[in-house]
Short mmCIF file of C-alpha atoms and ligand atoms in Angstrom, two decimals:
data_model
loop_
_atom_site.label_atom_id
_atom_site.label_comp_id
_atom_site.label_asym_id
_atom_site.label_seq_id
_atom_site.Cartn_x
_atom_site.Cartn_y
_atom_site.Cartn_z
CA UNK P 1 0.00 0.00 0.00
CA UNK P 2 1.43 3.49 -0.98
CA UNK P 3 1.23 6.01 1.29
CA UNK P 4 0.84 9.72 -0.35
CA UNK P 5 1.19 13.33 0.88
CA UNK P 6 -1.02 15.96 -0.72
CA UNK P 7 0.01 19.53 0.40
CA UNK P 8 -2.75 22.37 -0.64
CA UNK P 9 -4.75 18.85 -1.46
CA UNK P 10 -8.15 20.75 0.13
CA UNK P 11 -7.74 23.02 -2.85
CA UNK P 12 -9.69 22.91 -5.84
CA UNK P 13 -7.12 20.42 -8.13
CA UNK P 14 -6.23 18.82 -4.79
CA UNK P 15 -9.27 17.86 -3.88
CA UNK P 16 -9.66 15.52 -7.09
CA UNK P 17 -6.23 14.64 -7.17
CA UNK P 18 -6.87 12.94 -3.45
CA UNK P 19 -10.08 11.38 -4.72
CA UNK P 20 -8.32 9.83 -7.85
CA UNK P 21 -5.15 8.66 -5.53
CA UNK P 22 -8.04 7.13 -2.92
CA UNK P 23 -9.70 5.53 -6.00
CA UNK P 24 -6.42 3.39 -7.00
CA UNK P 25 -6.22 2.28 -3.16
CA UNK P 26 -3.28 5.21 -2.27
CA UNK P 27 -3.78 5.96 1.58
CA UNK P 28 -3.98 9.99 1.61
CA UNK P 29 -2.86 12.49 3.70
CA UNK P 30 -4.19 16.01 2.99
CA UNK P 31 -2.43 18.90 4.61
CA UNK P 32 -3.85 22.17 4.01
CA UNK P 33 -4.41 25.52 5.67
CA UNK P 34 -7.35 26.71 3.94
CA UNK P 35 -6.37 29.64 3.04
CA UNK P 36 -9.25 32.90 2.59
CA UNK P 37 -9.85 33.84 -0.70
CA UNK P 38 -8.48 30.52 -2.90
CA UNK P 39 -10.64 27.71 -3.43
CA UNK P 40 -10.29 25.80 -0.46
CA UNK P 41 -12.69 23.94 0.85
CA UNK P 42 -13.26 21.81 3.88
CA UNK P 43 -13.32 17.95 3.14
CA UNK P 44 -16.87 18.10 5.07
CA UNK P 45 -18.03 20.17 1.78
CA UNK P 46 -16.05 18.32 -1.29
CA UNK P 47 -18.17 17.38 -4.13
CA UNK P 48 -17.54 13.63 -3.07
CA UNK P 49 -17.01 12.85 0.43
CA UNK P 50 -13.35 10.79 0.55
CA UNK P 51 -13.31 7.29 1.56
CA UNK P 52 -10.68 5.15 2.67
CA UNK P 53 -7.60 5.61 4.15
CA UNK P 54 -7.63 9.47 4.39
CA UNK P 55 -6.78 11.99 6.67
CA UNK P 56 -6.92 15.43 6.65
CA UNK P 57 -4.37 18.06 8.68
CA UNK P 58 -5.40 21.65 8.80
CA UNK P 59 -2.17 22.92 9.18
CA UNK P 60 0.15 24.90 6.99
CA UNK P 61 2.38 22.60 5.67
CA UNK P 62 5.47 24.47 5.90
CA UNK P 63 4.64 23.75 9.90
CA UNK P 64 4.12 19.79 9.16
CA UNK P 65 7.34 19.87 6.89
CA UNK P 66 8.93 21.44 10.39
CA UNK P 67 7.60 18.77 12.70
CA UNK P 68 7.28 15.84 10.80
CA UNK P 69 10.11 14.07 9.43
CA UNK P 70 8.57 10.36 8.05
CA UNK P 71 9.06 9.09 4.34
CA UNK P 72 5.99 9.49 2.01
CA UNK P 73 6.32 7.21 -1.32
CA UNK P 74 4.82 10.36 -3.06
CA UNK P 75 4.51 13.90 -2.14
CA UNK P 76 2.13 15.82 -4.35
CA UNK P 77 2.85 19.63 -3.87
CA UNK P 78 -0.70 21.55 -4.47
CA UNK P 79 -0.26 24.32 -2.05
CA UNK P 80 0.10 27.55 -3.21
CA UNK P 81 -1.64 31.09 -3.13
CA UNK P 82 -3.12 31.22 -6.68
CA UNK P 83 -6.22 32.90 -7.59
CA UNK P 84 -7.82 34.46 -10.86
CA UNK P 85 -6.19 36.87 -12.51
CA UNK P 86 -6.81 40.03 -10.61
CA UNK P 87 -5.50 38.67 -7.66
CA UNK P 88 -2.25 37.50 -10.05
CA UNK P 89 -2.29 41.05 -10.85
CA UNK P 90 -3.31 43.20 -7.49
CA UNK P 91 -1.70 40.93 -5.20
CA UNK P 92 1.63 40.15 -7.18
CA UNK P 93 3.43 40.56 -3.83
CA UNK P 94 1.10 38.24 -1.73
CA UNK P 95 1.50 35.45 -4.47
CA UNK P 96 5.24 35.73 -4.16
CA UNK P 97 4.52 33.33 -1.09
CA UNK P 98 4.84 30.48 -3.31
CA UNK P 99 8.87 31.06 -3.37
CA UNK P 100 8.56 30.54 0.26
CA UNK P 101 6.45 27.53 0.73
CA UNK P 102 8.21 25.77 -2.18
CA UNK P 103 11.69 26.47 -1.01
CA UNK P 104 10.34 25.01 2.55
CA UNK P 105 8.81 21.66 0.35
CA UNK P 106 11.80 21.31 -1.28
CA UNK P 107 14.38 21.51 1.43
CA UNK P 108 12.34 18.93 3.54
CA UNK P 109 12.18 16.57 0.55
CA UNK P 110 15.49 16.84 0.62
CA UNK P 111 15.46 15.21 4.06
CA UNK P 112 12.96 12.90 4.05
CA UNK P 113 13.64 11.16 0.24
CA UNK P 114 10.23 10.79 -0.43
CA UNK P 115 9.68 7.89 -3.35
CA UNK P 116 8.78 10.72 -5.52
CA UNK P 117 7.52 14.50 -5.81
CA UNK P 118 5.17 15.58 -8.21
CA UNK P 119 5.49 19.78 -8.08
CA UNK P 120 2.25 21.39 -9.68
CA UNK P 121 3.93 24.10 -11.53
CA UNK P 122 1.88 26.03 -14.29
CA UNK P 123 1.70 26.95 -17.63
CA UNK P 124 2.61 30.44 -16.59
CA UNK P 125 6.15 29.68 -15.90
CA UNK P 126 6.08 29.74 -20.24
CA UNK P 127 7.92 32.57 -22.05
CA UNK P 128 5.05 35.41 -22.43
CA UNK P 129 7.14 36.28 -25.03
CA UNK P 130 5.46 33.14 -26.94
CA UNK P 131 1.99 34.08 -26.12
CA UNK P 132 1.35 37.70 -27.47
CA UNK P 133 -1.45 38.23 -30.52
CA UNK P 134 1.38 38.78 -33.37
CA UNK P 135 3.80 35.79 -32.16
CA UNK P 136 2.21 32.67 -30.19
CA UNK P 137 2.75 28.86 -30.83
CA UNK P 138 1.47 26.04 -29.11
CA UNK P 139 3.99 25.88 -25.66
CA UNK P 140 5.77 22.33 -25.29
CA UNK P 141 7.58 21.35 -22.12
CA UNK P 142 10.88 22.11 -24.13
CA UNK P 143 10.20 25.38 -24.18
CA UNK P 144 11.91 25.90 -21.17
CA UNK P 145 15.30 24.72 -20.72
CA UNK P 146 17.46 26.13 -18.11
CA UNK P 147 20.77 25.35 -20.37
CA UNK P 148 19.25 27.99 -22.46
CA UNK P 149 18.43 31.78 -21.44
CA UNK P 150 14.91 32.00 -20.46
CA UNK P 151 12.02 33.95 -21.30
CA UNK P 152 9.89 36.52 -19.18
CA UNK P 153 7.28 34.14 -17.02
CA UNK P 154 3.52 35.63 -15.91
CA UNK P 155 3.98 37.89 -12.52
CA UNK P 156 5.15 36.87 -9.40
CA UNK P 157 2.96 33.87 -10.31
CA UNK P 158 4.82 32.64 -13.49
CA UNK P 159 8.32 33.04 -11.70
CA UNK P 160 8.06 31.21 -8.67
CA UNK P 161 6.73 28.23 -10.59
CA UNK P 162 9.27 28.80 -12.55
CA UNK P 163 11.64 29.07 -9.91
CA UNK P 164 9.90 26.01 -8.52
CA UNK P 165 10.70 24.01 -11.41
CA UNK P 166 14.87 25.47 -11.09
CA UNK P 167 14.84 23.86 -7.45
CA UNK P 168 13.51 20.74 -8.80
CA UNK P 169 16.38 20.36 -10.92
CA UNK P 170 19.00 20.85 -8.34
CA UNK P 171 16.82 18.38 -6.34
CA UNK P 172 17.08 15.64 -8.92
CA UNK P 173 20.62 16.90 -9.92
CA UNK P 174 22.19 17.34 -6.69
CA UNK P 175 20.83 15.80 -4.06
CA UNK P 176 19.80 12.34 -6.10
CA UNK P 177 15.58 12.98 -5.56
CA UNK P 178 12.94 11.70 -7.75
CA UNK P 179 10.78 14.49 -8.76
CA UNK P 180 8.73 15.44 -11.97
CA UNK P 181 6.78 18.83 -12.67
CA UNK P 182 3.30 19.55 -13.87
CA UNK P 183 2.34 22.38 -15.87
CA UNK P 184 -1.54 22.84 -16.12
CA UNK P 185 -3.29 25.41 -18.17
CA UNK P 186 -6.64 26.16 -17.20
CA UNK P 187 -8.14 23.75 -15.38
CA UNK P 188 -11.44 23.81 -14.31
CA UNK P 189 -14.46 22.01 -13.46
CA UNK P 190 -18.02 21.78 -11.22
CA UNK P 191 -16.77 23.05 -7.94
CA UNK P 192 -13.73 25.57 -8.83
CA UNK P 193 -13.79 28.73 -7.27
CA UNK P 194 -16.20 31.76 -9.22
CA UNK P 195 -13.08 34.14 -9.37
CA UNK P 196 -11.70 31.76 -11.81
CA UNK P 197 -13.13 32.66 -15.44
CA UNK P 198 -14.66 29.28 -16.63
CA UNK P 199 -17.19 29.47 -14.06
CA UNK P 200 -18.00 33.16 -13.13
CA UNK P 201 -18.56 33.34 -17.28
CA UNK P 202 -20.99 30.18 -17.13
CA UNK P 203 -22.84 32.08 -14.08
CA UNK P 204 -22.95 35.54 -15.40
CA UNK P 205 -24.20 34.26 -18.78
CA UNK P 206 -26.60 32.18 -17.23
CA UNK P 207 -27.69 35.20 -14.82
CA UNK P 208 -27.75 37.16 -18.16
CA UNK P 209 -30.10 34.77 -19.91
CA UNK P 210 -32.01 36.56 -23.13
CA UNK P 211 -29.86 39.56 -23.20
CA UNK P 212 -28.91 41.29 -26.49
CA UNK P 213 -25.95 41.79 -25.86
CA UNK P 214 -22.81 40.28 -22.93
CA UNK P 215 -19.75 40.75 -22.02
CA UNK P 216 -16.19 39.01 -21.89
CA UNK P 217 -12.94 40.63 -19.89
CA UNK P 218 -10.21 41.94 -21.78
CA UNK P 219 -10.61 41.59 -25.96
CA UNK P 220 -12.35 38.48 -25.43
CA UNK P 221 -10.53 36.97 -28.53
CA UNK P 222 -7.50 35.83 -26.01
CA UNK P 223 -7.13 32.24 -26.09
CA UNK P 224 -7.10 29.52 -23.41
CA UNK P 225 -6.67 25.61 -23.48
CA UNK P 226 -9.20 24.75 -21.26
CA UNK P 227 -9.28 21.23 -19.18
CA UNK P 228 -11.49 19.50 -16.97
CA UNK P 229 -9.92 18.93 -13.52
CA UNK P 230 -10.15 14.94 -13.52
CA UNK P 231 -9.03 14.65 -16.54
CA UNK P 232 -5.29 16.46 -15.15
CA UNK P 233 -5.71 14.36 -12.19
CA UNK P 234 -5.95 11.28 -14.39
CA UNK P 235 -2.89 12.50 -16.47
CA UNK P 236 -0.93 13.13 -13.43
CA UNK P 237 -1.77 9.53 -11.39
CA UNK P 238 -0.99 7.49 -14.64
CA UNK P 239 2.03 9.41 -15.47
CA UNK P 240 3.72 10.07 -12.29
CA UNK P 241 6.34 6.90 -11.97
CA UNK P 242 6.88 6.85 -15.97
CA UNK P 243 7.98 10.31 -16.71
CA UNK P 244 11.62 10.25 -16.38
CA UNK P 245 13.10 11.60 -13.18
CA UNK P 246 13.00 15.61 -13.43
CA UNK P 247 10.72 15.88 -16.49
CA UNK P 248 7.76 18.27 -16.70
CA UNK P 249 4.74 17.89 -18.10
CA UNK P 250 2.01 19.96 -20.10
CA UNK P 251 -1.70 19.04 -18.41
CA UNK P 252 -3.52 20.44 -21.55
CA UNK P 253 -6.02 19.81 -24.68
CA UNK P 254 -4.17 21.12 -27.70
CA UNK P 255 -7.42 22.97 -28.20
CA UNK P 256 -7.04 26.98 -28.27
CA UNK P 257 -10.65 29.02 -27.40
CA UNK P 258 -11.37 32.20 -27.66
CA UNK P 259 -12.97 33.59 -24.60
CA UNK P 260 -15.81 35.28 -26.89
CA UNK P 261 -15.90 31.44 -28.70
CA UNK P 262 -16.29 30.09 -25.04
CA UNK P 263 -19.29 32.38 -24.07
CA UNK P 264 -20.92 31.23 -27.43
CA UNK P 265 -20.51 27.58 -26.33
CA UNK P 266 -22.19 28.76 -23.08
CA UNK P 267 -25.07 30.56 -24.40
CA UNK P 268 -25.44 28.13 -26.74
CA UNK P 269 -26.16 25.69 -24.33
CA UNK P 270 -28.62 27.85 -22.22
CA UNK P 271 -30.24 28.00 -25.44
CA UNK P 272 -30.01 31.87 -27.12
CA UNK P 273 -27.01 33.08 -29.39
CA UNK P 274 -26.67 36.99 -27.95
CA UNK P 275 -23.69 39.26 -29.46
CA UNK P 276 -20.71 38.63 -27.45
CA UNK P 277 -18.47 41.49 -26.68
CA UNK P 278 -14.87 42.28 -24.72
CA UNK P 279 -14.72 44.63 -21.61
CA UNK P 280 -10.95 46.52 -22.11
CA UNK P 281 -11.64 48.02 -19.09
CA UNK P 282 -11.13 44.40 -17.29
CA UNK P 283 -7.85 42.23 -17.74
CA UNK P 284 -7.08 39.75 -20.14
CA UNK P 285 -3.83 38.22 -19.86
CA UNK P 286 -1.57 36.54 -22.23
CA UNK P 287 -3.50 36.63 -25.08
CA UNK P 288 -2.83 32.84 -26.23
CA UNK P 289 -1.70 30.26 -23.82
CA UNK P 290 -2.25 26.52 -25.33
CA UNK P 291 0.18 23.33 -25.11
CA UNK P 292 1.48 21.09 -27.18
CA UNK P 293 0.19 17.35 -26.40
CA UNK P 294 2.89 15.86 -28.38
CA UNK P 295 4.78 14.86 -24.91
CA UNK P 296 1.36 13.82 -23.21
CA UNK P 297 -0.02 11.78 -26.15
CA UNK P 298 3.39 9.80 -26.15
CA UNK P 299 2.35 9.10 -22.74
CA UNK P 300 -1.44 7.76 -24.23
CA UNK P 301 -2.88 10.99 -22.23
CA UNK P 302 -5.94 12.45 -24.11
CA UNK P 303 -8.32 13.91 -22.30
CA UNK P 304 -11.65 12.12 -21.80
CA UNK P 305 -14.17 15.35 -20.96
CA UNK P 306 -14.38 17.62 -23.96
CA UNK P 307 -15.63 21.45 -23.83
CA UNK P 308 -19.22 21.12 -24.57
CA UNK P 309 -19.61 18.38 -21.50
CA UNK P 310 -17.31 20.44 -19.35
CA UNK P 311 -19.84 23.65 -20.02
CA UNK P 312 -22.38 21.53 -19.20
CA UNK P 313 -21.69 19.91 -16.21
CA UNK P 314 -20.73 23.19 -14.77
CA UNK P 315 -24.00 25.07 -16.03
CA UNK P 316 -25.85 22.22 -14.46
CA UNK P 317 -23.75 22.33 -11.27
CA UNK P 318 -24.58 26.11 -10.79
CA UNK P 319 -28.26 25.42 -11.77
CA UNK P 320 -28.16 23.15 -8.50
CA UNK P 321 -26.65 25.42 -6.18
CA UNK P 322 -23.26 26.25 -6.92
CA UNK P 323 -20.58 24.69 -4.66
CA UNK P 324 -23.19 22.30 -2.40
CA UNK P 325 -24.64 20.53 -5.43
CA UNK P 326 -22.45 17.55 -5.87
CA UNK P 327 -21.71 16.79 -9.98
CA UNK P 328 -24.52 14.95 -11.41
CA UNK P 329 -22.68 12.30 -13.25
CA UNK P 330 -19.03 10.68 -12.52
CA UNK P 331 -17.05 9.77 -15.57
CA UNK P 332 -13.78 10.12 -16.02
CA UNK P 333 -10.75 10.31 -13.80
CA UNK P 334 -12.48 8.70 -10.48
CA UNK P 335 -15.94 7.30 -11.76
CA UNK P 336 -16.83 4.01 -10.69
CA UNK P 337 -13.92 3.67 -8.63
N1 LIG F 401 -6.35 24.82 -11.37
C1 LIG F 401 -5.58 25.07 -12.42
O1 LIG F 401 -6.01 25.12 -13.55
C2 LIG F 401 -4.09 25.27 -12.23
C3 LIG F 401 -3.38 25.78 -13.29
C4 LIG F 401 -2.02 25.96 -13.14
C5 LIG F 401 -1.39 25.60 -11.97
N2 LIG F 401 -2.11 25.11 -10.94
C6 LIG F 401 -1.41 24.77 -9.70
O2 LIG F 401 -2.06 23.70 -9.04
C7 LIG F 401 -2.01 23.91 -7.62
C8 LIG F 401 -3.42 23.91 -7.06
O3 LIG F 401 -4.16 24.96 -7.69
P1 LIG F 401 -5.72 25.12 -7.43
O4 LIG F 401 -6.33 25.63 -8.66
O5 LIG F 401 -6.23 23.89 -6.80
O6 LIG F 401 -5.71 26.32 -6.38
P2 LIG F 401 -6.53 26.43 -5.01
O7 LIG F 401 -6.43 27.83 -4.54
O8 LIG F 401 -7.89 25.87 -5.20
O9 LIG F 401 -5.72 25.45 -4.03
C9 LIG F 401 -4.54 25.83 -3.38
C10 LIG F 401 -4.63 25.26 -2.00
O10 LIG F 401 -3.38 25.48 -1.33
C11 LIG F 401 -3.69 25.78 0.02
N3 LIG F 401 -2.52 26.45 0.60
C12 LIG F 401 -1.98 27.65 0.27
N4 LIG F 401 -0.89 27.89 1.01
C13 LIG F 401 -0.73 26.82 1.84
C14 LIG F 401 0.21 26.47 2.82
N5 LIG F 401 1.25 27.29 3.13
N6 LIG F 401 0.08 25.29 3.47
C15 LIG F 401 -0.95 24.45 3.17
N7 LIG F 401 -1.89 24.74 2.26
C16 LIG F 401 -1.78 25.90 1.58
C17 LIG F 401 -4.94 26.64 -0.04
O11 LIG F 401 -5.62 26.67 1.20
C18 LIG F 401 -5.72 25.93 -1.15
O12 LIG F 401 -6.56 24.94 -0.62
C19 LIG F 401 -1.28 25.21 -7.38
O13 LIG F 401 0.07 24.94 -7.13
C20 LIG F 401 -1.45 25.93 -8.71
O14 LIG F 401 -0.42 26.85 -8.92
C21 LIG F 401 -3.47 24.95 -11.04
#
C-alpha cells in the first residue's frame, strides 16, 4: 500500500487529485491551511465525500514539513496562493509566497527522500514572449530549458513556478531525488472557485439569460486551453512513476478558445445566441496560452471530458446550487472507482 502526501490537497485540483489517488487504493494524507480567498474547501463540503484511508491536517504545511520528518512514497505539492487573474495582478506581492512555501517543500524533501515529488507548476512559468497576438505557438515542455536563457514568465505567479521548477532540478541533480513537474493550463471544473473565469462566465451568462448583448474581460478573442480537472488528475496519477526523473509535463487539450468562442458555447447551451463582446476596461492576460500534447499523447494521455460536456456539467452544477450541489454524473478520472 502506498502512502501519499497531498500539500494544498483541500484546494480545488487537490481535492480531485486525493479522490483519484483514494480511487487506485493510495492511503492519503491532505495537509492544508485553507487559506481565505483561494478555493479551499473543507473535506466536510467536497463534491464527493473521501473514503478510505484518508486523513486530513489543517495545518500549513510548511509547519508539518517542520515537525514531521517520516518518508511518504509520493509527495504531491498543491499548495500555493493562486487565484484568478486580478489577484495574479493586485496581489503580485502576496503570491510571491509560493517562493517561500516551495523552497520550505523542497528543502524537507530533501530530508525525508520521499519515493517521488510531483510539483504542480503552471503553464505560466512559459515565455510570455510566446503568447502575445502577433507571435504565439502552441507551448511544449521544451520550451523551457534552463541550459538555455529564459524567457519573461507571468507575474510573481509565473516566476516562482518557474523558480519552482529550477529547485527541482538541483533536487534531482544534486541531491539524487525523484521528482517530476506539472504544468496545467486552465483547469477547471463543477466546484472551482467563481473568481476563476470558466465558471464566473458560465454564471454571469446564465444570470444574463435573453440579453442582447454580454460581455467578456479583456478583448475576449484571447485564447485559453481549457481542461477538466479529472481529466489532469488522471494524467498526473498514470504518469507520475513513468515520466523520467526531473521531467515536466504539459496538463492540456491542444485545443485553443477564444474567450468570446467560449461564451458562445455557453449561451449556446442555455439555449439563445446573444452578441458577445470584450470589456478593455477588465484584464485579459496573455493573449494565447495553449500546449502542445505531443509529450502527453506519447504518454497515451488524451483527455476524456471535452468542452461542450465540461460547459455543461458546470452550467448544471450552478443550476443546482453552486458549490453544495455535488456533480450529477461521474465519468472520467475517479468514476466508478
Ligand atoms: N487549477 C488550475 O487550472 C491550475 C493551473 C495551473 C497551476 N495550478 C497549480 O495547481 C495547484 C493547485 O491549484 P488550485 O487551482 O487547486 O488552487 P486552489 O487555490 O484551489 O488550491 C490551493 C490550495 O493550497 C492551500 N494552501 C496555500 N498555502 C498553503 C500552505 N502554506 N500550506 C498548506 N496549504 C496551503 C490553499 O488553502 C488551497 O486549498 C497550485 O500549485 C497551482 O499553482 C493549477
Amino acid at each position: 500500500m502506498s502512502r501519499a502526501l497531498v500539500t494544498g490537497g483541500a484546494g480545488f485540483a487537490g481535492r480531485h487529485l486525493c479522490l483519484k489517488l483514494l480511487s487506485e487504493g493510495v492511503d492519503v494524507v491532505c495537509v492544508d491551511s485553507l487559506v481565505a480567498d483561494t478555493g479551499a474547501l473543507h473535506p466536510d463540503r467536497w463534491p464527493i465525500s473521501p473514503k478510505g484511508a484518508f486523513s486530513f491536517l489543517h495545518e500549513d504545511c510548511r509547519q508539518f514539513f517542520n515537525r514531521f520528518q517520516a518518508r511518504f512514497d509520493y509527495v504531491f505539492h498543491f499548495a500555493a496562493i493562486v487565484g484568478g487573474r486580478i489577484k495574479l495582478e493586485t496581489e503580485a506581492l502576496y503570491v510571491a509566497e509560493d517562493l517561500a512555501i516551495d523552497a520550505a517543500m523542497w528543502q524537507w524533501a530533501a530530508k525525508t527522500r520521499p519515493g517521488c515529488v510531483a510539483y504542480l507548476s503552471s503553464s505560466a512559468a512559459y515565455p510570455l514572449s510566446l503568447q502575445q497576438a502577433e507571435v504565439h505557438q502552441k507551448l511544449s515542455e521544451d520550451m523551457i530549458d534552463f541550459s538555455k536563457a529564459l524567457g519573461v514568465p507571468d507575474l510573481s505567479y509565473g516566476w516562482a513556478k518557474l523558480t519552482g521548477e529550477y529547485l527541482m532540478k538541483l533536487y534531482v541533480e544534486r541531491y539524487g531525488g525523484r521528482a517530476v513537474a506539472y504544468r496545467p493550463f486552465s483547469g477547471y471544473g463543477e466546484d472551482q472557485d467563481l473568481a476563476y473565469p470558466f465558471p464566473a462566465i458560465c454564471k454571469r451568462l446564465m444570470e444574463a439569460e435573453g440579453a442582447e448583448e454580454v460581455f467578456v474581460w479583456g478583448s475576449g478573442h484571447q485564447c485559453r486551453d481549457f481542461i477538466h480537472i479529472s481529466d489532469c488528475a488522471d494524467f498526473i496519477w498514470r504518469s507520475v512513476d513513468r515520466l523520467p526523473n526531473g521531467a515536466s509535463l504539459n496538463l492540456s487539450t491542444g485545443i485553443a478558445t477564444s474567450f468570446i468562442d467560449f461564451a458562445g458555447i455557453v449561451c449556446r447551451q442555455i439555449g439563445w445566441c446573444p452578441m458577445i463582446s470584450g470589456m478593455t476596461d477588465k484584464p485579459e492576460g496573455a493573449f494565447f496560452r495553449c500546449g502542445d500534447t505531443a509529450l502527453q499523447s506519447s504518454f497515451g494521455l488524451s483527455p476524456a471530458i471535452d468542452l461542450t460536456e465540461g460547459v455543461n456539467r458546470v452550467l448544471d452544477h450552478l443550476r443546482c446550487g453552486e458549490k453544495d450541489c455535488p456533480p450529477r454524473r461521474l465519468t472520467g478520472a475517479w468514476a466508478g472507482k
